Amino acid sequence: MALLFTIVVPGGIMLLAPQTARGQEAAGSRFDQSAMPLGAALRTAARTAGVQLAFDDRILGRRIAPALRGRFTIQQALRKLLSGTGLVVKRGQSGIFIIVAAPAALPPRVSPAIVDDTEIVVTARKREERAIDVPIALTAISGAAIERRGANGVSDVLQQAPGVGVYDTGNGFQKITIRGISTSLGANENGYYLDDLPFTGVTVPIAPDVRAWDLDRVEVLRGPQGTLFGEGSMGGTIRILTNGADLEDWETRGSAFVSNTEDGGTNRGIKAAFNAPIVPGTFGMRVAGTSERFPGWIDNAATGETNVNDQSVTTLRVKARLDPAQHLSITGSYWRYKGSFPGGGANGNDDGEQPQTLMLKNVSQYRIVGATARYDLGSAKAFYSYSSNRFNLGQSGRLLDGTLDSRIRIAVDAHELRMASSGDSPLQWTVGGYARNAARNDDLVFALFGIENEVEVTSKARALFGEGTYRLPAASVDFTVGLRYYHERLRGSDVSSGVFTPKPGDTYESWNPRVSVAWHPTSDSILYASAAKGFRAGQLQPTISLALARPLGIDLPAALAQDSIWSYEIGGKAELFDRMLTLEGALYYSDWKDVAVRIPIGDTGFNGLVNSKGTTTTGAELSVVLRPLTGLTLVASGSYVDATYAGAVPGTGIVDGAVVDDVAKFTANASIDFRAALASGLDGFARIGWQHATPRRFVAFPGYLPGDTIDRVDARIGVDIDQLSIALFADNLTDDRGAASYQNVIEVEAGRDTFSARLRPRTIGIELSFRYGAGALRRQ
C-alpha cells in the first residue's frame, strides 16, 4: 500500500500519494472496502490505488458510498463511488484526479459519473450491496428511469423484471405473478413492501396501486425470500423504495400532464415534491403528492351510459428525518392513498362494454404511518421499524338482479428489529425478530340471497430470522445459510343475520431455510446456485360456505392447512466490456405444496375452499442490457414459465397437469432509450418500449375462457431545457384492447358474453416537468 500524505487546504483537503506506474494503473488494483461515508471511501480508494486525489470536503455532504470489492482501475472505482452523487472526476495535466460538482452547463438529467442508472446499490439482503454481487435473481429499476419512461403506476414497470407478470385491474389494484406463483386466496403469495413497511391482505392477496412518482428505486427479488422477508414471499418480493428527506439540499420538483384516450376522454394530472433541510445536516422533511383523473372508455349497454369507468387517484407522502447524533438516524413517514372508481374497473368485453350483471362502485384507501431508526455501531448496524397500515375497500352497486354493499377493513401493525454486520470481515450476517398483529373485517349485505354477514379474522404472527454469508479468504466463493422460524395464531368470528358464530381458528408454525453458494470469477460477475423455502399460513373457511355445504353432503375443512414452496435455482450475472454489456439469466424449479383452491358448492353460486396437491413450476429467465454508444441503451428480457397443477381437484376444472390460474407462460420486454446533447443546456431524449404476454387462463372454473395475447407498445420523445422538460408520449400505441386476464363467461340478455380486464386504449398526451435545487439535479 502506498504511503499517503494529507495536506489541508482552505475549505477541504488534498490527498497526495506517489504516482502509480502507468502499467500498474491499467491493470487496476484490488479493492475491498465496505459501504462508508463518501470522504472516507475516497481516501481508502486513493490509498489502495496509490494515486493523487483532490477534493473539497464541503461538496461531499453526508453521502454514503457503496461497498467496493474486486479489481478495478482507479477510473472504474471512482465512477462506482460517485454514482448518483452529482459529482464527477477530472484528471489534471499533472495526473491528479480531481472530484468536482457536475458543471451547470451539462444537461441536468445526465451526470457523467453515471454511465446509466443500472448501477444501483440495493438492500435485497438488508445491507447495502451492488446488485451484481447479490446471489439472487434481482432487478433494480431507479426512480429516475421510471419517471423518464413516463410510468403512471408501479405496475407499468414491474414486468421489466423477467419472470414477472402483471396487469392493472383498473380499480386501484394490480395482479402480480412471479415465477408462476399465483393465487387469489390466502395472504399475499408474493411479498409487497412500501419502503420497509410490509403490505399484506391477511386472507386475500392485495397488491395496491402505488404511483410512480418521487421513487428512489424499485427492487424485484425473484424466488422465495422467506428467510429475510417472511410470510408470503413465495414467488418473490417487490420493494418500492421512495426518496427520503435530504438533510443538505433544498429541492422542488413538479410535473403536469394532459392526454386523451381513444374512445374515452381527456386525462389530466399534477405531481409535486418538495424537500427542506430545516436544520442542515440534522433535520429535514420531504413531501410528495399526486392528483390524477382518468375518464373511462367502457360503456354500459344496459343504461346507455358511456365512458363509465372513471378513475381518480390522490396520494400524499410525508417523510421526516432526524439525525440527532453522528451514528443515529430516525425517519418518520406517512402515506395516504385514495382511489375512486365510481363505474367499476377496467372489466369489459371485446366491444368495450361492461357486464350488465356486475356494476360495482369501488373506493379504495390506505393510510400507513411508519417509523424507522438506524444506529451505526461500527462493525454492525442496528435497525428498528414500526408500521401501522389501515386499508379500506368499499364496493356497492348492482350484482345480478340485486344490490350488493360490502366493505373490507384491514389493520396491520408490524415491528421489526434486526442487526447486520458492516465491517470488512469475510463473515457478513443479519439477525432479527419480527412481530405482526393484524385484523380483517368484512361486511356484506346482499338482499337478493338473504345475506347480511359480518366476518372478523385476527392474526398474531411472530418470527425470528438470521442469515450469514462467508467468503473463503483464498477464493472468490461465498456460502450463504439462512433460517426463519415463523409462528401464527389465526382466530375469527362470524355474525350472520344477527347470529354470532365463533370460528375455531388454527395455529401455524414453520421453519424456513435458505442456502446458496456463489462464485465471483471477476469483480463484475457472479455464478450461483440456491435452494430456498417460502411459506404462508392457512386461512379460515367462510362460515357461509360451511353452512351451504353441509346439507349437500360436501365436506369442507373449518381451517385450511398452511402451504409452502421449495425452489431450486442456478443463475448468473455479468457486466462486460466496462459495463457496455450486462447479462443476467436463471433456471429454476419450484414445488408448491397444499395450494388453496375454490370448489363450487352445488348450484348455489358460492364456493368453498380446500387444499390442493399443489403446483410445480419449471422456468427460465434471461435479460440483456447493451450500451453501445453514449446515451443509447438497449434492453431485452424474456421469461418462460411452465406452471401446472400437481393433481386433480374433484368438483373443479383442475386436472393433473392443468395450467396454473392467471399465469402467462411467456413474457417478454424490449426497449430502446436514447439521449443526446443537442446544444448547451438542451438535451433530447426518446424511448420506445414493448411488453408481451401470452394468454392467461383460469381452469378451476371450466366455463372460463383464456385471455388474449397482449402486446403493449409505449413511446416517448422530448427535450430537457435547463431545468425544464417537455415530453410527448403515446401509451398503448398499437391500441391493444385484448383480454389481459382470463375471460369470465356471463349470462346476459342476448345470451352469453365474456368479460376480462382490459388495457387502457391508445392514449396520447404531453407532459411538462420542472426541477430546481441540487437534490433534483442529483436524482435526475
mmCIF file of N, CA, C and O in Angstrom, residues 412-453:
data_model
loop_
_atom_site.group_PDB
_atom_site.id
_atom_site.type_symbol
_atom_site.label_atom_id
_atom_site.label_comp_id
_atom_site.label_asym_id
_atom_site.label_seq_id
_atom_site.Cartn_x
_atom_site.Cartn_y
_atom_site.Cartn_z
ATOM 1 N N VAL A 412 -53.097 -3.594 10.107
ATOM 2 C CA VAL A 412 -51.865 -4.355 10.324
ATOM 3 C C VAL A 412 -50.870 -3.468 11.065
ATOM 4 O O VAL A 412 -50.567 -2.357 10.616
ATOM 5 N N ASP A 413 -50.381 -3.957 12.201
ATOM 6 C CA ASP A 413 -49.315 -3.279 12.949
ATOM 7 C C ASP A 413 -48.126 -4.229 13.019
ATOM 8 O O ASP A 413 -48.268 -5.372 13.460
ATOM 9 N N ALA A 414 -46.961 -3.758 12.580
ATOM 10 C CA ALA A 414 -45.794 -4.632 12.482
ATOM 11 C C ALA A 414 -44.560 -3.965 13.073
ATOM 12 O O ALA A 414 -44.376 -2.745 12.960
ATOM 13 N N HIS A 415 -43.721 -4.786 13.713
ATOM 14 C CA HIS A 415 -42.441 -4.350 14.268
ATOM 15 C C HIS A 415 -41.347 -5.267 13.739
ATOM 16 O O HIS A 415 -41.544 -6.480 13.618
ATOM 17 N N GLU A 416 -40.191 -4.681 13.453
ATOM 18 C CA GLU A 416 -39.028 -5.492 13.104
ATOM 19 C C GLU A 416 -37.786 -4.885 13.750
ATOM 20 O O GLU A 416 -37.555 -3.680 13.669
ATOM 21 N N LEU A 417 -37.004 -5.731 14.373
ATOM 22 C CA LEU A 417 -35.739 -5.323 14.981
ATOM 23 C C LEU A 417 -34.665 -6.247 14.441
ATOM 24 O O LEU A 417 -34.798 -7.477 14.497
ATOM 25 N N ARG A 418 -33.605 -5.667 13.895
ATOM 26 C CA ARG A 418 -32.547 -6.505 13.343
ATOM 27 C C ARG A 418 -31.199 -5.817 13.490
ATOM 28 O O ARG A 418 -31.116 -4.605 13.720
ATOM 29 N N MET A 419 -30.155 -6.618 13.312
ATOM 30 C CA MET A 419 -28.795 -6.110 13.329
ATOM 31 C C MET A 419 -28.038 -6.793 12.202
ATOM 32 O O MET A 419 -28.216 -7.989 11.958
ATOM 33 N N ALA A 420 -27.227 -6.025 11.499
ATOM 34 C CA ALA A 420 -26.470 -6.567 10.371
ATOM 35 C C ALA A 420 -25.029 -6.107 10.451
ATOM 36 O O ALA A 420 -24.736 -4.980 10.878
ATOM 37 N N SER A 421 -24.113 -6.970 10.035
ATOM 38 C CA SER A 421 -22.700 -6.625 10.051
ATOM 39 C C SER A 421 -22.406 -5.561 9.007
ATOM 40 O O SER A 421 -23.103 -5.432 7.999
ATOM 41 N N SER A 422 -21.352 -4.784 9.227
ATOM 42 C CA SER A 422 -20.975 -3.740 8.269
ATOM 43 C C SER A 422 -19.465 -3.624 8.116
ATOM 44 O O SER A 422 -18.978 -2.706 7.479
ATOM 45 N N GLY A 423 -18.743 -4.524 8.700
ATOM 46 C CA GLY A 423 -17.291 -4.459 8.604
ATOM 47 C C GLY A 423 -16.771 -5.151 7.364
ATOM 48 O O GLY A 423 -17.514 -5.502 6.445
ATOM 49 N N ASP A 424 -15.459 -5.358 7.323
ATOM 50 C CA ASP A 424 -14.798 -5.988 6.187
ATOM 51 C C ASP A 424 -14.494 -7.456 6.427
ATOM 52 O O ASP A 424 -13.742 -8.071 5.678
ATOM 53 N N SER A 425 -15.071 -8.030 7.463
ATOM 54 C CA SER A 425 -14.810 -9.422 7.786
ATOM 55 C C SER A 425 -15.314 -10.335 6.672
ATOM 56 O O SER A 425 -16.304 -10.019 5.999
ATOM 57 N N PRO A 426 -14.675 -11.478 6.457
ATOM 58 C CA PRO A 426 -15.196 -12.454 5.476
ATOM 59 C C PRO A 426 -16.601 -12.943 5.829
ATOM 60 O O PRO A 426 -17.322 -13.421 4.964
ATOM 61 N N LEU A 427 -16.990 -12.834 7.112
ATOM 62 C CA LEU A 427 -18.318 -13.245 7.543
ATOM 63 C C LEU A 427 -19.237 -12.031 7.628
ATOM 64 O O LEU A 427 -18.994 -11.104 8.390
ATOM 65 N N GLN A 428 -20.291 -12.028 6.837
ATOM 66 C CA GLN A 428 -21.326 -10.990 6.886
ATOM 67 C C GLN A 428 -22.622 -11.642 7.361
ATOM 68 O O GLN A 428 -22.986 -12.734 6.891
ATOM 69 N N TRP A 429 -23.367 -10.984 8.263
ATOM 70 C CA TRP A 429 -24.511 -11.638 8.879
ATOM 71 C C TRP A 429 -25.640 -10.644 9.144
ATOM 72 O O TRP A 429 -25.434 -9.430 9.219
ATOM 73 N N THR A 430 -26.829 -11.193 9.287
ATOM 74 C CA THR A 430 -28.020 -10.434 9.661
ATOM 75 C C THR A 430 -28.853 -11.304 10.594
ATOM 76 O O THR A 430 -29.096 -12.483 10.300
ATOM 77 N N VAL A 431 -29.288 -10.746 11.726
ATOM 78 C CA VAL A 431 -30.180 -11.452 12.654
ATOM 79 C C VAL A 431 -31.283 -10.486 13.071
ATOM 80 O O VAL A 431 -31.089 -9.267 13.080
ATOM 81 N N GLY A 432 -32.459 -11.030 13.389
ATOM 82 C CA GLY A 432 -33.539 -10.141 13.793
ATOM 83 C C GLY A 432 -34.781 -10.881 14.246
ATOM 84 O O GLY A 432 -34.855 -12.112 14.258
ATOM 85 N N GLY A 433 -35.772 -10.084 14.626
ATOM 86 C CA GLY A 433 -37.070 -10.598 15.048
ATOM 87 C C GLY A 433 -38.175 -9.756 14.459
ATOM 88 O O GLY A 433 -37.979 -8.576 14.122
ATOM 89 N N TYR A 434 -39.368 -10.358 14.339
ATOM 90 C CA TYR A 434 -40.495 -9.703 13.678
ATOM 91 C C TYR A 434 -41.768 -10.032 14.436
ATOM 92 O O TYR A 434 -41.961 -11.169 14.891
ATOM 93 N N ALA A 435 -42.646 -9.037 14.586
ATOM 94 C CA ALA A 435 -43.938 -9.238 15.244
ATOM 95 C C ALA A 435 -45.005 -8.498 14.446
ATOM 96 O O ALA A 435 -44.799 -7.350 14.042
ATOM 97 N N ARG A 436 -46.145 -9.171 14.220
ATOM 98 C CA ARG A 436 -47.226 -8.556 13.460
ATOM 99 C C ARG A 436 -48.569 -8.930 14.059
ATOM 100 O O ARG A 436 -48.834 -10.104 14.326
ATOM 101 N N ASN A 437 -49.413 -7.928 14.286
ATOM 102 C CA ASN A 437 -50.799 -8.138 14.684
ATOM 103 C C ASN A 437 -51.679 -7.584 13.584
ATOM 104 O O ASN A 437 -51.502 -6.437 13.157
ATOM 105 N N ALA A 438 -52.638 -8.396 13.128
ATOM 106 C CA ALA A 438 -53.488 -7.984 12.015
ATOM 107 C C ALA A 438 -54.930 -8.372 12.285
ATOM 108 O O ALA A 438 -55.210 -9.364 12.977
ATOM 109 N N ALA A 439 -55.842 -7.596 11.726
ATOM 110 C CA ALA A 439 -57.268 -7.901 11.820
ATOM 111 C C ALA A 439 -57.929 -7.517 10.514
ATOM 112 O O ALA A 439 -57.622 -6.467 9.930
ATOM 113 N N ARG A 440 -58.839 -8.377 10.067
ATOM 114 C CA ARG A 440 -59.605 -8.085 8.867
ATOM 115 C C ARG A 440 -61.090 -8.217 9.199
ATOM 116 O O ARG A 440 -61.527 -9.216 9.783
ATOM 117 N N ASN A 441 -61.872 -7.206 8.796
ATOM 118 C CA ASN A 441 -63.314 -7.196 8.999
ATOM 119 C C ASN A 441 -64.006 -7.045 7.654
ATOM 120 O O ASN A 441 -63.727 -6.092 6.912
ATOM 121 N N ASP A 442 -64.908 -7.978 7.344
ATOM 122 C CA ASP A 442 -65.677 -7.957 6.100
ATOM 123 C C ASP A 442 -67.157 -7.814 6.438
ATOM 124 O O ASP A 442 -67.703 -8.605 7.223
ATOM 125 N N ASP A 443 -67.807 -6.821 5.847
ATOM 126 C CA ASP A 443 -69.254 -6.637 5.975
ATOM 127 C C ASP A 443 -69.870 -6.823 4.597
ATOM 128 O O ASP A 443 -69.421 -6.199 3.623
ATOM 129 N N LEU A 444 -70.909 -7.660 4.520
ATOM 130 C CA LEU A 444 -71.550 -7.930 3.232
ATOM 131 C C LEU A 444 -73.054 -7.977 3.417
ATOM 132 O O LEU A 444 -73.571 -8.716 4.267
ATOM 133 N N VAL A 445 -73.756 -7.173 2.602
ATOM 134 C CA VAL A 445 -75.216 -7.189 2.572
ATOM 135 C C VAL A 445 -75.635 -7.411 1.125
ATOM 136 O O VAL A 445 -75.312 -6.613 0.245
ATOM 137 N N PHE A 446 -76.353 -8.535 0.898
ATOM 138 C CA PHE A 446 -76.815 -8.877 -0.452
ATOM 139 C C PHE A 446 -78.223 -9.466 -0.298
ATOM 140 O O PHE A 446 -78.408 -10.665 -0.119
ATOM 141 N N ALA A 447 -79.219 -8.573 -0.346
ATOM 142 C CA ALA A 447 -80.592 -8.965 -0.039
ATOM 143 C C ALA A 447 -81.128 -10.022 -0.995
ATOM 144 O O ALA A 447 -81.984 -10.836 -0.617
ATOM 145 N N LEU A 448 -80.667 -10.046 -2.234
ATOM 146 C CA LEU A 448 -81.166 -10.997 -3.215
ATOM 147 C C LEU A 448 -81.017 -12.433 -2.724
ATOM 148 O O LEU A 448 -81.895 -13.283 -2.959
ATOM 149 N N PHE A 449 -79.933 -12.727 -2.011
ATOM 150 C CA PHE A 449 -79.708 -14.067 -1.470
ATOM 151 C C PHE A 449 -79.914 -14.112 0.054
ATOM 152 O O PHE A 449 -79.539 -15.078 0.695
ATOM 153 N N GLY A 450 -80.481 -13.047 0.610
ATOM 154 C CA GLY A 450 -80.733 -13.017 2.045
ATOM 155 C C GLY A 450 -79.487 -12.995 2.884
ATOM 156 O O GLY A 450 -79.461 -13.509 4.009
ATOM 157 N N ILE A 451 -78.427 -12.382 2.376
ATOM 158 C CA ILE A 451 -77.139 -12.371 3.084
ATOM 159 C C ILE A 451 -76.948 -11.058 3.818
ATOM 160 O O ILE A 451 -77.051 -9.975 3.236
ATOM 161 N N GLU A 452 -76.716 -11.144 5.100
ATOM 162 C CA GLU A 452 -76.285 -9.995 5.924
ATOM 163 C C GLU A 452 -75.224 -10.533 6.866
ATOM 164 O O GLU A 452 -75.530 -11.122 7.906
ATOM 165 N N ASN A 453 -73.964 -10.330 6.482
ATOM 166 C CA ASN A 453 -72.879 -11.070 7.105
ATOM 167 C C ASN A 453 -71.766 -10.135 7.558
ATOM 168 O O ASN A 453 -71.414 -9.184 6.857
#
